[in-house]
PDB file of C-alpha atoms and ligand atoms in Angstrom:
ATOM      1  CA  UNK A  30      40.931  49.977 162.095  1.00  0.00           C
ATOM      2  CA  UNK A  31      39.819  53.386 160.590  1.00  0.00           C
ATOM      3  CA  UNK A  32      35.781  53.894 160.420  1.00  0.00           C
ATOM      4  CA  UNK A  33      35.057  54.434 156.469  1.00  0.00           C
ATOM      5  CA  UNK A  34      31.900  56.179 157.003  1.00  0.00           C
ATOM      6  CA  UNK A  35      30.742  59.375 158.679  1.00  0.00           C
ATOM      7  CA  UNK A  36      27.710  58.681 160.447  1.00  0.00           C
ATOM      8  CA  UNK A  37      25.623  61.639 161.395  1.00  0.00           C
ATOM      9  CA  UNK A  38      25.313  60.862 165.025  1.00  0.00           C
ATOM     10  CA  UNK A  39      23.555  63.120 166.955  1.00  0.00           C
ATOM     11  CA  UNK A  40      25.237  65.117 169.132  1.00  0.00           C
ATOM     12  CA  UNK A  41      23.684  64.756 173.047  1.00  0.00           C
ATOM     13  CA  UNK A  42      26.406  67.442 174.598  1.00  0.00           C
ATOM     14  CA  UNK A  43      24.603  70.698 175.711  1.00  0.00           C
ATOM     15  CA  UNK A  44      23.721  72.734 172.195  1.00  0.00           C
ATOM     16  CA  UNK A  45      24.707  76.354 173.612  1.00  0.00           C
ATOM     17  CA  UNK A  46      28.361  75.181 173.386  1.00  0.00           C
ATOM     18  CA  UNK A  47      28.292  75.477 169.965  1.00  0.00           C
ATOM     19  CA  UNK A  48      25.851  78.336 169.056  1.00  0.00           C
ATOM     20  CA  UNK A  49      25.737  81.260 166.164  1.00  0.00           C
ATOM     21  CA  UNK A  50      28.929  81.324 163.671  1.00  0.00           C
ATOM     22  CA  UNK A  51      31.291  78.492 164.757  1.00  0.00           C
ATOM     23  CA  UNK A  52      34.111  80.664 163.186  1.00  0.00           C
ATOM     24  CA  UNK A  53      33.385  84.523 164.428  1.00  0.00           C
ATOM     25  CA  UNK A  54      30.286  84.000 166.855  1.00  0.00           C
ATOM     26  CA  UNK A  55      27.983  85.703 164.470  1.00  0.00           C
ATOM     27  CA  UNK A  56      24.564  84.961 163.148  1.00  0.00           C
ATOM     28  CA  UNK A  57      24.207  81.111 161.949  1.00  0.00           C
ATOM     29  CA  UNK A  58      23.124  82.196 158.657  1.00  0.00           C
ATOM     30  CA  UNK A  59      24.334  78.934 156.787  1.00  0.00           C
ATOM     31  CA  UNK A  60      25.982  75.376 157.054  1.00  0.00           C
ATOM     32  CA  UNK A  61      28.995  74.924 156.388  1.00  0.00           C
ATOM     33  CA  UNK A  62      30.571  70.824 155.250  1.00  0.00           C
ATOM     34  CA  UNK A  63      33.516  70.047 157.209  1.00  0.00           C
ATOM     35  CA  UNK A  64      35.443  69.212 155.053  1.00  0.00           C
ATOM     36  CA  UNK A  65      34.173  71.107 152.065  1.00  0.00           C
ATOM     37  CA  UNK A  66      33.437  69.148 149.287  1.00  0.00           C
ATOM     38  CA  UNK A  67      36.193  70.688 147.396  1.00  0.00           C
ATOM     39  CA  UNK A  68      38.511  68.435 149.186  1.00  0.00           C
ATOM     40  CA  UNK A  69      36.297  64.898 148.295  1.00  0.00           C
ATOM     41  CA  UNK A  70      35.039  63.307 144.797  1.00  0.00           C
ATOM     42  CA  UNK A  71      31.342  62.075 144.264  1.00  0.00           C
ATOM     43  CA  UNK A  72      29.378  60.054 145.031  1.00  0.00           C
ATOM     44  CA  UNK A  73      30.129  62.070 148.643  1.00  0.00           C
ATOM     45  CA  UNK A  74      29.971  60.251 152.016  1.00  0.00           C
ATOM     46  CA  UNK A  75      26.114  60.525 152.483  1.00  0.00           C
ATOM     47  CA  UNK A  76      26.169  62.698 155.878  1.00  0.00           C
ATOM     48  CA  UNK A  77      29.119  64.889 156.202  1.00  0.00           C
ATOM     49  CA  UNK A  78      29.424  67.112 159.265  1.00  0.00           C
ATOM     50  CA  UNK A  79      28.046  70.046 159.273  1.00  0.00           C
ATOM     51  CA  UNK A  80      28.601  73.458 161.438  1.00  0.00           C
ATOM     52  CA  UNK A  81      27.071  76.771 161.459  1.00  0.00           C
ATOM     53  CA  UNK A  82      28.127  79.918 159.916  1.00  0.00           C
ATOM     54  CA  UNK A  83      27.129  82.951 158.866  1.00  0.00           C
ATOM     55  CA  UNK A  84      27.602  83.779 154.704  1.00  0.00           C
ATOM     56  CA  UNK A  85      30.603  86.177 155.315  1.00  0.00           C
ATOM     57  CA  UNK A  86      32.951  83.609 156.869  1.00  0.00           C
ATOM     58  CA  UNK A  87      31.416  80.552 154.688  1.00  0.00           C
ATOM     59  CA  UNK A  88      32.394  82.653 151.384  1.00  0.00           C
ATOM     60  CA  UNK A  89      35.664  83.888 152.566  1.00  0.00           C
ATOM     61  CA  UNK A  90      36.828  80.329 153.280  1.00  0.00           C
ATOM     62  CA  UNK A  91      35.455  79.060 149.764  1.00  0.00           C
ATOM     63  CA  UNK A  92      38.095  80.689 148.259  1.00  0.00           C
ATOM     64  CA  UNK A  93      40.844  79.913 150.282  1.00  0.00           C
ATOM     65  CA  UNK A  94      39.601  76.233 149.924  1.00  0.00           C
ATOM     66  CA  UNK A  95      39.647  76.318 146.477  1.00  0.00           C
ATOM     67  CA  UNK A  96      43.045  77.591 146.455  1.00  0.00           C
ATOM     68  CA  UNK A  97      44.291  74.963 148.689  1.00  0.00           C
ATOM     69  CA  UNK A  98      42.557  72.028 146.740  1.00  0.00           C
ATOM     70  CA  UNK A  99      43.962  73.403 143.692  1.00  0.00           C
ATOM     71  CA  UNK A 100      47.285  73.716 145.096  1.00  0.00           C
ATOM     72  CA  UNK A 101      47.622  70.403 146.716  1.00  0.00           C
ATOM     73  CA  UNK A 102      46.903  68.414 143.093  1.00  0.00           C
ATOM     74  CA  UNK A 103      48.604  70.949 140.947  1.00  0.00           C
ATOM     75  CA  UNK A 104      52.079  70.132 143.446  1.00  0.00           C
ATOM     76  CA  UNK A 105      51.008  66.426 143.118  1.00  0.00           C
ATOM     77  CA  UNK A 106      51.102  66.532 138.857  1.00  0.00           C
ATOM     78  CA  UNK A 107      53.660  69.082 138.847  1.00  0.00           C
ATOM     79  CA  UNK A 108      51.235  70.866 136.629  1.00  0.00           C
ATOM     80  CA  UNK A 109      48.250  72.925 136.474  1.00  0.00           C
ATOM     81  CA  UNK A 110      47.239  72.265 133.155  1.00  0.00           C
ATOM     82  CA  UNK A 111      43.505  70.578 134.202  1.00  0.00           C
ATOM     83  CA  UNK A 112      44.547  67.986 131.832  1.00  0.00           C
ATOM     84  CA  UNK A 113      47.486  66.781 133.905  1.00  0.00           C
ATOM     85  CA  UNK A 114      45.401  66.615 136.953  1.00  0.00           C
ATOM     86  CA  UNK A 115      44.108  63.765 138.574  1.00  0.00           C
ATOM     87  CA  UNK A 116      41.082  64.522 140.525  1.00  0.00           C
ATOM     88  CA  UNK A 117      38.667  65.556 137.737  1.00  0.00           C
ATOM     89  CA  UNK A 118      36.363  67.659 140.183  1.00  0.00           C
ATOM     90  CA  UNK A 119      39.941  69.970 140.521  1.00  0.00           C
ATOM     91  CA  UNK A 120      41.299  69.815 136.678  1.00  0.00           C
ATOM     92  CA  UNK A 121      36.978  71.584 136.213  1.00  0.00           C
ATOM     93  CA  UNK A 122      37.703  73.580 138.918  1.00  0.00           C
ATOM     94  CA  UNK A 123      41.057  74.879 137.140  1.00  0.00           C
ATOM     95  CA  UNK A 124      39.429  74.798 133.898  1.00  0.00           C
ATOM     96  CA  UNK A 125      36.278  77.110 135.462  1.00  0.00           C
ATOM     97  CA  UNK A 126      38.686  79.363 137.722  1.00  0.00           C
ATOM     98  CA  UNK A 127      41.642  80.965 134.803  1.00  0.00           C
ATOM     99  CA  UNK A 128      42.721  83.597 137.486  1.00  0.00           C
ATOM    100  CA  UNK A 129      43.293  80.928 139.895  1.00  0.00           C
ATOM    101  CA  UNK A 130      45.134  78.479 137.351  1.00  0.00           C
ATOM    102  CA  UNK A 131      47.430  81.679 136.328  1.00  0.00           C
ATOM    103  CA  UNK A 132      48.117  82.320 140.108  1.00  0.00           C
ATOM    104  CA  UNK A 133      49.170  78.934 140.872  1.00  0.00           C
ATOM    105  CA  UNK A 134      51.094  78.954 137.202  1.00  0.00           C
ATOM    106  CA  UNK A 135      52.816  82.071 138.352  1.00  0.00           C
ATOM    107  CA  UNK A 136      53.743  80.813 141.717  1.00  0.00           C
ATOM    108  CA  UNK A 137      55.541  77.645 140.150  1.00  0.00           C
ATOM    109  CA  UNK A 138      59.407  77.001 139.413  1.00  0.00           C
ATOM    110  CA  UNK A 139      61.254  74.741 137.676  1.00  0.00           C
ATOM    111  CA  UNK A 140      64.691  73.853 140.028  1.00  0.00           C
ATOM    112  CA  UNK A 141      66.665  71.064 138.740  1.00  0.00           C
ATOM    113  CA  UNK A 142      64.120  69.688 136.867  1.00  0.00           C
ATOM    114  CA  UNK A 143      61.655  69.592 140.074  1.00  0.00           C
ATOM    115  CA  UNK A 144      58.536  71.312 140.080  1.00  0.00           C
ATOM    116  CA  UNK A 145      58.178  73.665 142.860  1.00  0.00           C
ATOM    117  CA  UNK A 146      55.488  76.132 143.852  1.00  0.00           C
ATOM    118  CA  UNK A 147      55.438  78.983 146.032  1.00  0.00           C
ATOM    119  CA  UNK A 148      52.512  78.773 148.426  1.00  0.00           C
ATOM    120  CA  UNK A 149      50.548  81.081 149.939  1.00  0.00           C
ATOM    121  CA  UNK A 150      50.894  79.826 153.621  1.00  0.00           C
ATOM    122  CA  UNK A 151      48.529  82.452 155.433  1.00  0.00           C
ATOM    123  CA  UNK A 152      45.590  80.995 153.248  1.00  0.00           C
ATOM    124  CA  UNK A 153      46.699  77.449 153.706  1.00  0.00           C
ATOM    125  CA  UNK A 154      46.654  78.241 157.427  1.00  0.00           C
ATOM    126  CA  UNK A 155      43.055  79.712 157.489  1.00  0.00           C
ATOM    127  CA  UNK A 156      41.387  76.792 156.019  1.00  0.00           C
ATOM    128  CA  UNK A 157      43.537  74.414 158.152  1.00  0.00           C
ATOM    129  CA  UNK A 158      42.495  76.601 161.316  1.00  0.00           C
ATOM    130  CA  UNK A 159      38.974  75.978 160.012  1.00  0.00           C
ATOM    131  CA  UNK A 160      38.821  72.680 159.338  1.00  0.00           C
ATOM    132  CA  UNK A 161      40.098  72.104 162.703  1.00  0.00           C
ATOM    133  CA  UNK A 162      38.028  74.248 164.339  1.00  0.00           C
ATOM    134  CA  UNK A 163      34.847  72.239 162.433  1.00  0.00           C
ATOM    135  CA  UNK A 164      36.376  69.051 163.803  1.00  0.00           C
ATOM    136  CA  UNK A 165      36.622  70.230 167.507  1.00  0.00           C
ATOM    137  CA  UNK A 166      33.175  71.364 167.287  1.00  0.00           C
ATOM    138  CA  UNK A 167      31.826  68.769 165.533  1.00  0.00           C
ATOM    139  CA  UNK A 168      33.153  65.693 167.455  1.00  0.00           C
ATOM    140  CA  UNK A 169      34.841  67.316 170.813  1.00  0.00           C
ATOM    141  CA  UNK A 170      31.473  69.883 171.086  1.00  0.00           C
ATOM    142  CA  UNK A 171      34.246  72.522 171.634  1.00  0.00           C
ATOM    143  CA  UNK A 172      34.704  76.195 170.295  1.00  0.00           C
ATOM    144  CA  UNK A 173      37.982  76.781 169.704  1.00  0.00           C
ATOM    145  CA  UNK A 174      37.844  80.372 168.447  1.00  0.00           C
ATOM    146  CA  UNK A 175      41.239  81.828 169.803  1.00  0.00           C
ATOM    147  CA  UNK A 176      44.450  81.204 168.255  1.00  0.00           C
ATOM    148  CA  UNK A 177      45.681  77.544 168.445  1.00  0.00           C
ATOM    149  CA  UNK A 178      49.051  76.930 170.807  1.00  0.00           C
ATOM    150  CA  UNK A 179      50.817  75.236 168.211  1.00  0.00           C
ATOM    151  CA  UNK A 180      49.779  74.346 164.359  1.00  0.00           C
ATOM    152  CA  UNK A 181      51.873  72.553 162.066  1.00  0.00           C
ATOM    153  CA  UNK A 182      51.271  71.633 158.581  1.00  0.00           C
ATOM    154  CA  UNK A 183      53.555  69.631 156.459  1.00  0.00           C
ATOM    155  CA  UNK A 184      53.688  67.242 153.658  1.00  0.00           C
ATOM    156  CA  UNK A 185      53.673  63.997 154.703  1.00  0.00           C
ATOM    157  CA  UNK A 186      56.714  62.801 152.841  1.00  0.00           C
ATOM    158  CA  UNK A 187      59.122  65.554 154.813  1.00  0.00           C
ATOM    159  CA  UNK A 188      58.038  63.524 157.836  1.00  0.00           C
ATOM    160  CA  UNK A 189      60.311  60.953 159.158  1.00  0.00           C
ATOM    161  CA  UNK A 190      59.189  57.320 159.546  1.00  0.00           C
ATOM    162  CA  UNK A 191      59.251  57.922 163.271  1.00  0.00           C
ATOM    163  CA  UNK A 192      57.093  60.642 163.011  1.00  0.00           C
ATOM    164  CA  UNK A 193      55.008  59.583 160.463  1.00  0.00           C
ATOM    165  CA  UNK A 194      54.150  56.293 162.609  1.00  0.00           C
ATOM    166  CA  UNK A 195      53.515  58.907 166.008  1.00  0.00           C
ATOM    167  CA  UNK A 196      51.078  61.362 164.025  1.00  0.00           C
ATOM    168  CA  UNK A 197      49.004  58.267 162.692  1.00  0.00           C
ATOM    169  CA  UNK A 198      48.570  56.625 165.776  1.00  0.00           C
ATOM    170  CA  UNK A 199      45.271  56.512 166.837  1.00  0.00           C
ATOM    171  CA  UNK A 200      44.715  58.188 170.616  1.00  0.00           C
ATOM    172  CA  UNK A 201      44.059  55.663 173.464  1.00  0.00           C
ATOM    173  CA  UNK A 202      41.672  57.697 175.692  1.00  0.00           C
ATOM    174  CA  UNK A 203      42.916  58.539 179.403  1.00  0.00           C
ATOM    175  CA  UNK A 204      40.705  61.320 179.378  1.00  0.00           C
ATOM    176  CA  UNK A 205      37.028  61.380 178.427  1.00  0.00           C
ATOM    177  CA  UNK A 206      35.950  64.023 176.772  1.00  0.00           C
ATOM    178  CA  UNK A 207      32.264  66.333 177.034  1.00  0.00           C
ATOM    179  CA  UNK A 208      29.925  63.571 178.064  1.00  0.00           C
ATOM    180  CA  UNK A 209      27.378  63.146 175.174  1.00  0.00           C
ATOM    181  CA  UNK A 210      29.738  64.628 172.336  1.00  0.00           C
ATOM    182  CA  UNK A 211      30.254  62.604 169.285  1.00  0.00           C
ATOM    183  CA  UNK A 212      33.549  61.972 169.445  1.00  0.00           C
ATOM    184  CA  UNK A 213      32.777  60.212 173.091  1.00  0.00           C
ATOM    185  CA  UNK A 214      29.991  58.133 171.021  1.00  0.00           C
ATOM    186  CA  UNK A 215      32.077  56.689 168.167  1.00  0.00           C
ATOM    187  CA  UNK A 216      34.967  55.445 170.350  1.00  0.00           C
ATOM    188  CA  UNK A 217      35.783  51.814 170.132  1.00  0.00           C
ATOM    189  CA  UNK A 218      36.333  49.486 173.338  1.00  0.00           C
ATOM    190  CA  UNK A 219      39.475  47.773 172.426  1.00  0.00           C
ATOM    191  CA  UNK A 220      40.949  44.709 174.505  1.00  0.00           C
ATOM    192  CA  UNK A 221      44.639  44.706 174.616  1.00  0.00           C
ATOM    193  CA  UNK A 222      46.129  40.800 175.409  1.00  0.00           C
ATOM    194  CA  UNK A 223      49.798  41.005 177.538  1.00  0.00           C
ATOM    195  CA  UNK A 224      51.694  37.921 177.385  1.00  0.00           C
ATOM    196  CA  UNK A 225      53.141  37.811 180.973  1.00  0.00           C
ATOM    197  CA  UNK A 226      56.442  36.052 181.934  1.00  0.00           C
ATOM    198  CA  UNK A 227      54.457  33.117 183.599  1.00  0.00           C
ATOM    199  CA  UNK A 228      52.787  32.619 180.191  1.00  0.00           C
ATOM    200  CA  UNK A 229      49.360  33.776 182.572  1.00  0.00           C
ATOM    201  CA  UNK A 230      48.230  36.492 179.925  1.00  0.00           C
ATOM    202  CA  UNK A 231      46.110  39.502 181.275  1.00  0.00           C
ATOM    203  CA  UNK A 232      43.754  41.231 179.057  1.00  0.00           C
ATOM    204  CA  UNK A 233      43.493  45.475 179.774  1.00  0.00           C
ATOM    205  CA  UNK A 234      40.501  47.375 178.410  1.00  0.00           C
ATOM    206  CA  UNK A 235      41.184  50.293 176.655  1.00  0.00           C
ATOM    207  CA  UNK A 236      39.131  53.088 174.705  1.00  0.00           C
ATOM    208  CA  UNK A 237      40.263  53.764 171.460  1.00  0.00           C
ATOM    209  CA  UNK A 238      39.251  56.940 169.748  1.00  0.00           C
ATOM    210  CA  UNK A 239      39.904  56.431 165.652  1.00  0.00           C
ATOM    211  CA  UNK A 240      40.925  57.914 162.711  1.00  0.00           C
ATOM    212  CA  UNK A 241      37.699  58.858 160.770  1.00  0.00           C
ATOM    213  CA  UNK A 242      38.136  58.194 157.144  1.00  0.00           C
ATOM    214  CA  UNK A 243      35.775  60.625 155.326  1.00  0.00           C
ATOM    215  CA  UNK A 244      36.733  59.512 152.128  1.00  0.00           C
ATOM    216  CA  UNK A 245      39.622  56.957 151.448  1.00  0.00           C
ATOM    217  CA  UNK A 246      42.731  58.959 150.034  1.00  0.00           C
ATOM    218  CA  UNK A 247      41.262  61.905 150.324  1.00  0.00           C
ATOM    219  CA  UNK A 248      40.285  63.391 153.905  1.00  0.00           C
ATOM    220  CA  UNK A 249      41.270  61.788 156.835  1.00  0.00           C
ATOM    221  CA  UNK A 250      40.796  63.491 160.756  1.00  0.00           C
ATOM    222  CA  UNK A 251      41.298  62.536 164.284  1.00  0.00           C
ATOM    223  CA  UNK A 252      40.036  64.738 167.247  1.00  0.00           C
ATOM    224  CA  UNK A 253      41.217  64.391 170.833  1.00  0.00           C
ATOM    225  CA  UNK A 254      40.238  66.281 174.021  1.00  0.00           C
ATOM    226  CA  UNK A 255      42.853  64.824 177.045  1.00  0.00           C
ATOM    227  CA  UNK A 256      41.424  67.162 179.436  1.00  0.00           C
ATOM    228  CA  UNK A 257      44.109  69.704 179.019  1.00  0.00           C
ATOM    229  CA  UNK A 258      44.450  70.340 175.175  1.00  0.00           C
ATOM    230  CA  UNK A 259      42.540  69.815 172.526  1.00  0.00           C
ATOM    231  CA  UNK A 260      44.318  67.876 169.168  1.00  0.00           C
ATOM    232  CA  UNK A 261      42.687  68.158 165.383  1.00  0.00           C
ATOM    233  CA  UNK A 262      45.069  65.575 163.278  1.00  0.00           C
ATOM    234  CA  UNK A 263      43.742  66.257 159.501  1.00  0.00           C
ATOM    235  CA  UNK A 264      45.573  64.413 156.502  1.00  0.00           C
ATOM    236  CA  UNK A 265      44.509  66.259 153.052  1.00  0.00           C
ATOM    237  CA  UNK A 266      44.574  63.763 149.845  1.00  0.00           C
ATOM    238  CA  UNK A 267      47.562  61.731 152.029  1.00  0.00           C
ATOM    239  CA  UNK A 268      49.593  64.622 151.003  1.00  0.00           C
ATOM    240  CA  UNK A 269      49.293  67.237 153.516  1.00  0.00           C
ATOM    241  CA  UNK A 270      49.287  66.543 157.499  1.00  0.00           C
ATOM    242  CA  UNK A 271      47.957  69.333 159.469  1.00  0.00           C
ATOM    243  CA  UNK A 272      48.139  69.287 163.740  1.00  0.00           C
ATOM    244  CA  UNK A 273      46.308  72.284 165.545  1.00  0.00           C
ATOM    245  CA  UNK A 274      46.557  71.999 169.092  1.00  0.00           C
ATOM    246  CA  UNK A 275      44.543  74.619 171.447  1.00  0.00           C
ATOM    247  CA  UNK A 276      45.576  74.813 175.230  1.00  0.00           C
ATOM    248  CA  UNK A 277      42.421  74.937 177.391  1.00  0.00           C
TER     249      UNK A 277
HETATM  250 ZN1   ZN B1153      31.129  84.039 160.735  1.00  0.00          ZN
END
């Protein structure tokens, strides 16, 4: 039931909650993609969400994105010879960036014939924050510029079934979020039918807020505001699930 397309729908919540640099509060010098591009292939969704920023924080992430796109494939061929890897937007991006490529070539071992790599998790962590933090703004019209209450970010095959099956679920909304906000806009009215012992069934309305599918195997998000925290879900090339949860 995942939405493939982002639509740009406009946001009706009150525009002074998200005003100047979504990430430091400075000058909105620039707009920033949530998700960067790095993380999709063309042809691109047609509208992808957009924030503010000034040029400081929007270059200092560029790199860090680049790092973890680069990362993510090179762990998923083993490799980081461009040749071996299979998003050809990344194997250019190798090919373009040598430093990088020797960085992630240094960071790699060999342990009973697996390929590991050493990861820089502090840079992983900033662009995760940031995503995140584009997401709650974005959909949830929050600013979420403290530190989160809990993050986690693993690869999806570490996770149990159990857990795998409770981080895709999609949320079914007790709590509705800032009036006007996108997120409130794209929810879906779902009808849930209960068979009932006297074979009467019952039918109970109930709003479902979705997974949006920016690109199919490649970005994935799901933003929830319950009124006392606020939830980014992100799932990076089904490889890499990312939870940032900030306590109101
Ligand atoms: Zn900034």
């Amino acid at each position: 039931m995942e939405q493939n397309i982002v639509e740009q729908i406009r946001d009706f919540s009150d525009d002074r909650l998200v005003n100047g640099c979504l990430y430091c509060g400075g000058l909105e010098e620039s707009r920033d993609h949530v998700p960067s591009r790095v993380f999709l292939d063309s042809p691109f969704p047609d509208q992808l969400p957009v924030v503010g920023s000034c040029v400081s924080c929007n270059n200092d992430f560029s790199q860090d994105e680049a790092y973890v796109a680069c990362l993510i494939e090179s762990v998923l061929a083993g490799s980081t010879n461009p040749d071996d890897i299979r998003r050809e937007r990344i194997g250019d991006l190798l090919r373009r960036t040598p430093k990088l490529r020797a960085k992630l070539e240094a960071a790699k071992t060999i342990v009973a014939d697996n390929v590991q790599f050493e990861v820089e998790s502090k840079r992983i962590r900033n662009v995760v924050l940031k995503l995140a933090r584009g997401h709650a703004a974005f959909e949830l019209s929050q600013v979420c510029r403290d530190e989160p209450s809990s993050f986690r970010c693993l690869p999806l095959a570490l996770m149990t079934e159990v857990e795998i099956n409770d981080f895709d679920a999609s949320d079914v909304v007790c709590y509705l979020g800032e009036i006007g906000s996108r997120g409130m806009q794209r929810m879906l009215v779902a009808q849930f039918n209960f068979a009932s012992p006297d074979e009467t069934d019952s039918t109970l309305g109930a709003v479902i807020n979705d997974w949006i599918d920016v690109q199919e195997n490649r970005y994935r998000y799901l933003a929830i505001d319950d009124g006392n925290d606020i939830t980014v879900k992100i799932v990076i090339a089904e490889y890499l699930a990312c939870e940032v949860v900030w306590t109101k």
